[in-house]
């Protein structure tokens, strides 16, 4: 006698229901679900047809338990208000979904304590891999990453590295890119060049300051501490740095800001003080966020391949999760100098 399944009871359809209606064993249905061999094409088609008829959706948890894979990726970035990171996120997310993965996104807000909270979640929750841009690159962060890596969960660092800890990382050459930005100003004949750095406890901003210093040295210009101000990566931070420079002995004829937000803040503060950019002071930024081409004057900057960074990091993580390719890779992507209207030769 044919068993009629009571589909009215609205209970989720299970693998048992499929097996009963298709008149096969549960293990046969499981083989179809996991695309395993050992069953005829005819049986496979019968089971698939039955799943369609019942509108059966395999439980993600059951799948995860079986395969010990969640197809979920943890992605932790230090901000959601700076456009740099949503662009990186998009590169990761587009590549993840093309490969059947979902993203569990966390924003550490440039705070170590928030970052460590999320790390505990990642350590105890199922994600198949993690992409992570550190807040500062501290020893504490290194310990977190080692703990996760030692549990067998691959980790790829993106944008910011942990110096001395050779993890898998996708980033740019920060020192060379800052050297290129400063050299652009030197080639315009600026000799009194200020620098608004990012927080110098973050390794990549210390590297950008080194690039600035290297370019000055190659032109025989002595480093002047008074022309360097440490910013906090925000528009307000750029403005505050200019206020300090304006109160100093002499105003530089050009400024290298280590991110576009601070460059924009610098331009606004100079204009508020009646100074013209670039006629009185040239300004160059770093990142090439969408806003850079829209402000007046449009911002000369160093373009980071932010979307591509996300794509490369996700592709590297997939190779690591699938145990393909080298277990330690450092991928350095190129940056481009984008010349717009905020830089020109100094007034004679
Ligand atoms: O603007 C934010 C900065 O922090 C960028 O330069 C990026 O490299 C990030 O680390």
Tab-separated table of C-alpha atoms and ligand atoms in Angstrom:
chain	number	residue	atom	x	y	z
A	1	UNK	CA	0.000	0.000	0.000
A	2	UNK	CA	1.422	3.360	-0.987
A	3	UNK	CA	2.330	5.482	2.058
A	4	UNK	CA	0.963	8.939	1.510
A	5	UNK	CA	3.072	11.576	3.194
A	6	UNK	CA	1.051	14.070	5.169
A	7	UNK	CA	2.424	17.218	3.630
A	8	UNK	CA	-0.216	19.323	5.333
A	9	UNK	CA	1.488	19.165	8.733
A	10	UNK	CA	4.008	21.847	7.660
A	11	UNK	CA	6.866	20.012	9.397
A	12	UNK	CA	10.057	20.563	7.408
A	13	UNK	CA	10.537	17.798	4.852
A	14	UNK	CA	13.342	15.490	5.986
A	15	UNK	CA	15.680	13.065	4.284
A	16	UNK	CA	13.426	10.316	5.701
A	17	UNK	CA	10.408	11.678	3.836
A	18	UNK	CA	12.354	11.693	0.574
A	19	UNK	CA	13.593	8.111	1.149
A	20	UNK	CA	10.056	6.852	1.941
A	21	UNK	CA	8.388	8.424	-1.100
A	22	UNK	CA	11.210	7.439	-3.457
A	23	UNK	CA	11.258	3.929	-1.917
A	24	UNK	CA	15.035	4.016	-1.373
A	25	UNK	CA	17.261	3.974	1.735
A	26	UNK	CA	18.348	7.108	3.612
A	27	UNK	CA	21.952	6.414	2.602
A	28	UNK	CA	20.923	6.438	-1.076
A	29	UNK	CA	19.351	9.885	-0.598
A	30	UNK	CA	22.511	10.999	1.239
A	31	UNK	CA	24.670	9.803	-1.696
A	32	UNK	CA	22.551	11.858	-4.082
A	33	UNK	CA	22.859	14.910	-1.795
A	34	UNK	CA	26.654	14.590	-1.540
A	35	UNK	CA	27.029	13.696	-5.251
A	36	UNK	CA	28.693	10.381	-4.345
A	37	UNK	CA	29.026	7.304	-6.634
A	38	UNK	CA	27.541	3.876	-5.999
A	39	UNK	CA	23.991	4.461	-7.264
A	40	UNK	CA	22.502	4.153	-10.773
A	41	UNK	CA	21.617	7.234	-12.820
A	42	UNK	CA	17.980	6.037	-12.823
A	43	UNK	CA	17.889	5.956	-9.009
A	44	UNK	CA	19.648	9.329	-8.817
A	45	UNK	CA	17.048	10.903	-11.113
A	46	UNK	CA	14.185	9.304	-9.149
A	47	UNK	CA	15.505	10.740	-5.871
A	48	UNK	CA	16.080	14.208	-7.395
A	49	UNK	CA	12.527	14.190	-8.817
A	50	UNK	CA	11.143	13.244	-5.395
A	51	UNK	CA	13.108	16.075	-3.727
A	52	UNK	CA	11.639	18.507	-6.270
A	53	UNK	CA	8.120	17.147	-5.738
A	54	UNK	CA	8.475	17.571	-1.949
A	55	UNK	CA	10.310	20.894	-2.288
A	56	UNK	CA	13.007	19.387	-0.042
A	57	UNK	CA	15.783	21.753	1.149
A	58	UNK	CA	18.777	19.965	2.767
A	59	UNK	CA	19.488	21.404	6.203
A	60	UNK	CA	22.655	23.534	6.168
A	61	UNK	CA	23.442	22.385	9.708
A	62	UNK	CA	23.064	18.729	8.723
A	63	UNK	CA	25.277	19.324	5.697
A	64	UNK	CA	27.848	21.054	7.902
A	65	UNK	CA	27.782	18.274	10.476
A	66	UNK	CA	28.336	15.693	7.755
A	67	UNK	CA	31.028	17.508	5.844
A	68	UNK	CA	32.374	19.513	8.784
A	69	UNK	CA	32.279	22.453	6.355
A	70	UNK	CA	30.004	25.441	6.795
A	71	UNK	CA	30.826	27.187	3.497
A	72	UNK	CA	30.954	30.314	5.660
A	73	UNK	CA	33.913	32.728	5.723
A	74	UNK	CA	34.705	35.076	8.577
A	75	UNK	CA	35.726	38.563	7.364
A	76	UNK	CA	36.925	41.117	9.904
A	77	UNK	CA	37.776	44.682	8.813
A	78	UNK	CA	38.690	47.730	10.947
A	79	UNK	CA	35.966	50.105	9.739
A	80	UNK	CA	32.710	50.382	7.793
A	81	UNK	CA	32.703	54.186	7.577
A	82	UNK	CA	35.934	54.496	5.601
A	83	UNK	CA	35.037	53.610	1.937
A	84	UNK	CA	38.269	51.617	1.599
A	85	UNK	CA	36.784	48.698	3.502
A	86	UNK	CA	33.358	48.322	1.828
A	87	UNK	CA	35.250	48.148	-1.504
A	88	UNK	CA	37.504	45.384	-0.116
A	89	UNK	CA	34.387	43.677	1.310
A	90	UNK	CA	32.744	43.717	-2.140
A	91	UNK	CA	35.772	42.025	-3.731
A	92	UNK	CA	35.700	39.320	-1.054
A	93	UNK	CA	31.923	38.869	-1.174
A	94	UNK	CA	31.659	38.703	-4.991
A	95	UNK	CA	34.376	36.027	-5.119
A	96	UNK	CA	32.932	34.125	-2.172
A	97	UNK	CA	29.439	33.900	-3.654
A	98	UNK	CA	30.850	32.863	-7.069
A	99	UNK	CA	32.393	29.900	-5.214
A	100	UNK	CA	29.388	28.992	-3.071
A	101	UNK	CA	30.527	30.645	0.172
A	102	UNK	CA	28.725	33.116	2.456
A	103	UNK	CA	30.386	35.861	4.484
A	104	UNK	CA	30.122	36.449	8.244
A	105	UNK	CA	31.251	40.095	8.464
A	106	UNK	CA	32.627	41.812	11.594
A	107	UNK	CA	33.701	45.430	11.997
A	108	UNK	CA	36.396	45.848	14.679
A	109	UNK	CA	36.029	49.665	14.565
A	110	UNK	CA	39.829	50.044	14.915
A	111	UNK	CA	39.435	48.697	18.477
A	112	UNK	CA	41.558	45.782	19.751
A	113	UNK	CA	38.984	44.876	22.445
A	114	UNK	CA	36.172	44.580	19.894
A	115	UNK	CA	38.473	42.640	17.570
A	116	UNK	CA	39.345	40.091	20.297
A	117	UNK	CA	35.625	39.602	21.073
A	118	UNK	CA	34.954	38.722	17.446
A	119	UNK	CA	38.022	36.503	17.400
A	120	UNK	CA	36.549	34.456	20.252
A	121	UNK	CA	33.396	34.060	18.160
A	122	UNK	CA	35.398	32.903	15.153
A	123	UNK	CA	37.462	30.536	17.319
A	124	UNK	CA	34.312	28.834	18.632
A	125	UNK	CA	32.013	29.080	15.648
A	126	UNK	CA	32.182	27.268	12.351
A	127	UNK	CA	33.788	29.258	9.664
A	128	UNK	CA	35.877	27.416	7.094
A	129	UNK	CA	38.372	30.270	6.851
A	130	UNK	CA	39.018	33.866	7.930
A	131	UNK	CA	40.100	37.018	6.094
A	132	UNK	CA	41.291	39.634	8.491
A	133	UNK	CA	42.681	43.171	8.423
A	134	UNK	CA	44.341	43.753	11.808
A	135	UNK	CA	43.783	46.879	13.880
A	136	UNK	CA	47.469	47.394	14.635
A	137	UNK	CA	49.457	44.187	13.982
A	138	UNK	CA	50.186	43.594	17.669
A	139	UNK	CA	51.632	40.465	19.327
A	140	UNK	CA	48.137	39.858	20.814
A	141	UNK	CA	46.629	39.739	17.324
A	142	UNK	CA	49.406	37.424	16.220
A	143	UNK	CA	48.541	35.044	19.084
A	144	UNK	CA	44.867	35.060	18.044
A	145	UNK	CA	45.762	34.175	14.476
A	146	UNK	CA	48.141	31.411	15.542
A	147	UNK	CA	45.433	29.910	17.791
A	148	UNK	CA	42.934	29.847	14.922
A	149	UNK	CA	45.498	28.578	12.430
A	150	UNK	CA	46.574	25.814	14.832
A	151	UNK	CA	42.934	24.677	15.018
A	152	UNK	CA	43.141	24.084	11.265
A	153	UNK	CA	41.174	27.163	10.140
A	154	UNK	CA	43.119	28.959	7.391
A	155	UNK	CA	43.630	32.727	7.881
A	156	UNK	CA	44.516	35.281	5.190
A	157	UNK	CA	45.555	38.797	6.248
A	158	UNK	CA	44.525	41.633	3.956
A	159	UNK	CA	45.739	45.239	3.665
A	160	UNK	CA	47.508	45.286	7.060
A	161	UNK	CA	50.172	42.704	8.002
A	162	UNK	CA	51.659	41.556	11.274
A	163	UNK	CA	55.347	42.298	10.904
A	164	UNK	CA	57.589	39.359	11.678
A	165	UNK	CA	54.694	36.895	11.445
A	166	UNK	CA	54.658	35.451	7.959
A	167	UNK	CA	51.010	34.622	7.552
A	168	UNK	CA	49.192	34.470	4.244
A	169	UNK	CA	48.717	38.081	3.263
A	170	UNK	CA	47.432	40.168	0.350
A	171	UNK	CA	48.544	43.798	0.511
A	172	UNK	CA	50.467	46.556	-1.251
A	173	UNK	CA	54.037	47.833	-0.827
A	174	UNK	CA	53.250	50.719	1.516
A	175	UNK	CA	56.792	52.102	1.695
A	176	UNK	CA	57.203	52.222	-2.118
A	177	UNK	CA	53.735	53.740	-2.629
A	178	UNK	CA	54.454	56.534	-0.117
A	179	UNK	CA	57.845	57.038	-1.797
A	180	UNK	CA	55.999	57.495	-5.128
A	181	UNK	CA	53.572	60.021	-3.615
A	182	UNK	CA	56.373	62.121	-2.112
A	183	UNK	CA	58.484	61.866	-5.278
A	184	UNK	CA	55.554	63.290	-7.267
A	185	UNK	CA	55.717	66.432	-5.082
A	186	UNK	CA	59.516	66.597	-5.346
A	187	UNK	CA	59.324	66.334	-9.135
A	188	UNK	CA	56.988	69.365	-9.051
A	189	UNK	CA	59.832	71.218	-7.313
A	190	UNK	CA	58.407	71.208	-3.786
A	191	UNK	CA	61.173	71.151	-1.210
A	192	UNK	CA	59.224	71.892	1.983
A	193	UNK	CA	56.860	68.914	2.190
A	194	UNK	CA	54.738	68.088	5.234
A	195	UNK	CA	53.358	64.628	6.066
A	196	UNK	CA	50.140	63.702	7.888
A	197	UNK	CA	50.700	60.092	8.921
A	198	UNK	CA	48.212	57.474	10.070
A	199	UNK	CA	48.503	56.075	13.628
A	200	UNK	CA	52.172	55.031	13.789
A	201	UNK	CA	51.392	51.997	15.977
A	202	UNK	CA	49.828	50.500	12.815
A	203	UNK	CA	52.736	48.997	10.887
A	204	UNK	CA	51.645	50.070	7.408
A	205	UNK	CA	51.560	53.743	8.391
A	206	UNK	CA	55.052	53.514	9.869
A	207	UNK	CA	56.047	52.046	6.471
A	208	UNK	CA	54.410	54.985	4.640
A	209	UNK	CA	56.366	57.446	6.790
A	210	UNK	CA	59.550	55.534	5.876
A	211	UNK	CA	58.668	55.927	2.181
A	212	UNK	CA	58.205	59.692	2.664
A	213	UNK	CA	61.587	59.948	4.422
A	214	UNK	CA	63.336	57.845	1.736
A	215	UNK	CA	62.080	60.126	-1.050
A	216	UNK	CA	63.290	63.260	0.796
A	217	UNK	CA	66.683	61.645	1.410
A	218	UNK	CA	67.065	60.798	-2.299
A	219	UNK	CA	66.659	64.508	-3.044
A	220	UNK	CA	69.142	65.439	-0.313
A	221	UNK	CA	66.446	67.051	1.840
A	222	UNK	CA	66.950	66.804	5.598
A	223	UNK	CA	64.053	65.227	7.503
A	224	UNK	CA	62.228	67.885	9.569
A	225	UNK	CA	60.177	66.398	12.441
A	226	UNK	CA	58.225	69.668	12.684
A	227	UNK	CA	56.610	69.002	9.295
A	228	UNK	CA	55.213	65.590	10.337
A	229	UNK	CA	51.879	65.295	12.201
A	230	UNK	CA	50.269	62.014	13.294
A	231	UNK	CA	46.624	61.791	12.225
A	232	UNK	CA	43.813	59.343	13.078
A	233	UNK	CA	42.707	58.487	9.499
A	234	UNK	CA	39.634	60.763	9.723
A	235	UNK	CA	38.683	63.992	7.900
A	236	UNK	CA	38.796	65.793	11.272
A	237	UNK	CA	42.255	64.377	11.906
A	238	UNK	CA	43.480	65.889	8.640
A	239	UNK	CA	42.038	69.252	9.590
A	240	UNK	CA	43.623	69.164	13.072
A	241	UNK	CA	47.018	68.349	11.564
A	242	UNK	CA	46.805	71.419	9.297
A	243	UNK	CA	45.813	73.592	12.276
A	244	UNK	CA	49.037	72.446	14.000
A	245	UNK	CA	51.142	73.075	10.883
A	246	UNK	CA	49.574	76.529	10.417
A	247	UNK	CA	50.514	77.436	14.005
A	248	UNK	CA	54.095	76.325	13.333
A	249	UNK	CA	57.015	78.430	12.095
A	250	UNK	CA	56.587	77.955	8.366
A	251	UNK	CA	53.836	76.362	6.299
A	252	UNK	CA	55.038	73.661	3.841
A	253	UNK	CA	54.284	74.230	0.147
A	254	UNK	CA	52.981	70.636	-0.154
A	255	UNK	CA	51.401	67.982	2.066
A	256	UNK	CA	51.426	64.167	1.741
A	257	UNK	CA	48.463	62.774	3.710
A	258	UNK	CA	48.618	58.994	4.309
A	259	UNK	CA	44.952	58.480	3.443
A	260	UNK	CA	42.327	60.337	1.407
A	261	UNK	CA	40.079	61.199	4.374
A	262	UNK	CA	42.901	63.125	6.051
A	263	UNK	CA	43.859	64.743	2.709
A	264	UNK	CA	40.260	65.982	2.324
A	265	UNK	CA	40.294	67.350	5.882
A	266	UNK	CA	43.602	69.083	5.143
A	267	UNK	CA	42.246	70.716	1.968
A	268	UNK	CA	39.124	71.979	3.772
A	269	UNK	CA	41.182	73.437	6.642
A	270	UNK	CA	43.600	75.172	4.250
A	271	UNK	CA	40.647	76.657	2.334
A	272	UNK	CA	38.999	77.746	5.628
A	273	UNK	CA	42.219	79.670	6.341
A	274	UNK	CA	42.066	81.479	2.990
A	275	UNK	CA	44.739	79.330	1.337
A	276	UNK	CA	44.242	77.968	-2.198
A	277	UNK	CA	44.879	74.329	-3.107
A	278	UNK	CA	47.089	73.763	-5.091
A	279	UNK	CA	48.165	77.402	-5.772
A	280	UNK	CA	49.351	78.022	-2.175
A	281	UNK	CA	49.661	74.420	-0.916
A	282	UNK	CA	49.589	71.166	-2.923
A	283	UNK	CA	47.961	68.114	-1.300
A	284	UNK	CA	48.301	64.426	-2.228
A	285	UNK	CA	46.344	61.612	-0.534
A	286	UNK	CA	46.418	57.787	-0.478
A	287	UNK	CA	43.706	55.183	-1.314
A	288	UNK	CA	41.722	56.779	-4.209
A	289	UNK	CA	38.295	56.426	-2.581
A	290	UNK	CA	35.373	57.444	-4.893
A	291	UNK	CA	35.151	60.879	-3.164
A	292	UNK	CA	38.720	61.742	-4.276
A	293	UNK	CA	37.665	62.551	-7.848
A	294	UNK	CA	34.505	64.432	-6.736
A	295	UNK	CA	35.871	67.077	-4.342
A	296	UNK	CA	37.140	70.498	-5.473
A	297	UNK	CA	39.974	70.458	-6.332
A	298	UNK	CA	39.918	66.788	-7.291
A	299	UNK	CA	42.481	64.879	-5.241
A	300	UNK	CA	45.802	63.627	-6.544
A	301	UNK	CA	46.366	60.351	-4.745
A	302	UNK	CA	47.827	56.833	-4.718
A	303	UNK	CA	45.202	54.374	-5.963
A	304	UNK	CA	45.079	51.128	-4.005
A	305	UNK	CA	43.657	48.051	-5.885
A	306	UNK	CA	41.084	47.622	-3.108
A	307	UNK	CA	38.512	45.464	-4.940
A	308	UNK	CA	41.261	43.280	-6.422
A	309	UNK	CA	42.762	42.904	-2.925
A	310	UNK	CA	39.464	41.395	-1.770
A	311	UNK	CA	39.278	39.080	-4.805
A	312	UNK	CA	42.877	37.875	-4.384
A	313	UNK	CA	42.445	37.313	-0.635
A	314	UNK	CA	39.300	35.213	-1.163
A	315	UNK	CA	40.895	33.181	-3.984
A	316	UNK	CA	43.955	32.527	-1.783
A	317	UNK	CA	41.703	31.464	1.103
A	318	UNK	CA	39.794	29.057	-1.174
A	319	UNK	CA	43.086	27.436	-2.253
A	320	UNK	CA	44.101	27.097	1.387
A	321	UNK	CA	40.713	25.641	2.438
A	322	UNK	CA	40.869	23.178	-0.436
A	323	UNK	CA	44.464	22.390	0.522
A	324	UNK	CA	45.762	23.510	-2.869
A	325	UNK	CA	48.911	25.563	-3.369
A	326	UNK	CA	51.630	26.747	-0.974
A	327	UNK	CA	50.709	27.109	2.667
A	328	UNK	CA	52.312	30.535	3.106
A	329	UNK	CA	51.869	33.175	0.426
A	330	UNK	CA	52.518	36.914	0.435
A	331	UNK	CA	50.781	38.609	-2.518
A	332	UNK	CA	51.861	42.225	-3.118
A	333	UNK	CA	49.615	44.204	-5.510
A	334	UNK	CA	50.683	47.346	-7.398
A	335	UNK	CA	49.399	50.842	-6.680
A	336	UNK	CA	49.090	53.716	-9.196
A	337	UNK	CA	49.806	57.443	-8.881
A	338	UNK	CA	46.616	59.265	-10.000
A	339	UNK	CA	47.371	62.924	-10.801
A	340	UNK	CA	44.372	65.286	-10.479
A	341	UNK	CA	43.969	68.998	-9.589
A	342	UNK	CA	45.203	69.177	-5.970
A	343	UNK	CA	48.912	69.242	-6.850
A	344	UNK	CA	50.930	71.703	-8.966
A	345	UNK	CA	54.323	73.450	-8.990
A	346	UNK	CA	54.945	75.755	-5.994
A	347	UNK	CA	54.567	79.514	-6.461
A	348	UNK	CA	57.983	80.992	-7.260
B	1	LIG	O1	41.973	54.937	4.795
B	1	LIG	C1	42.145	53.806	5.611
B	1	LIG	C2	43.545	53.291	5.532
B	1	LIG	O2	43.652	52.176	6.399
B	1	LIG	C3	43.894	52.831	4.120
B	1	LIG	O3	45.051	53.473	3.625
B	1	LIG	C4	44.041	51.338	4.205
B	1	LIG	O4	45.319	50.890	3.796
B	1	LIG	C5	43.717	50.990	5.654
B	1	LIG	O5	44.651	50.142	6.252
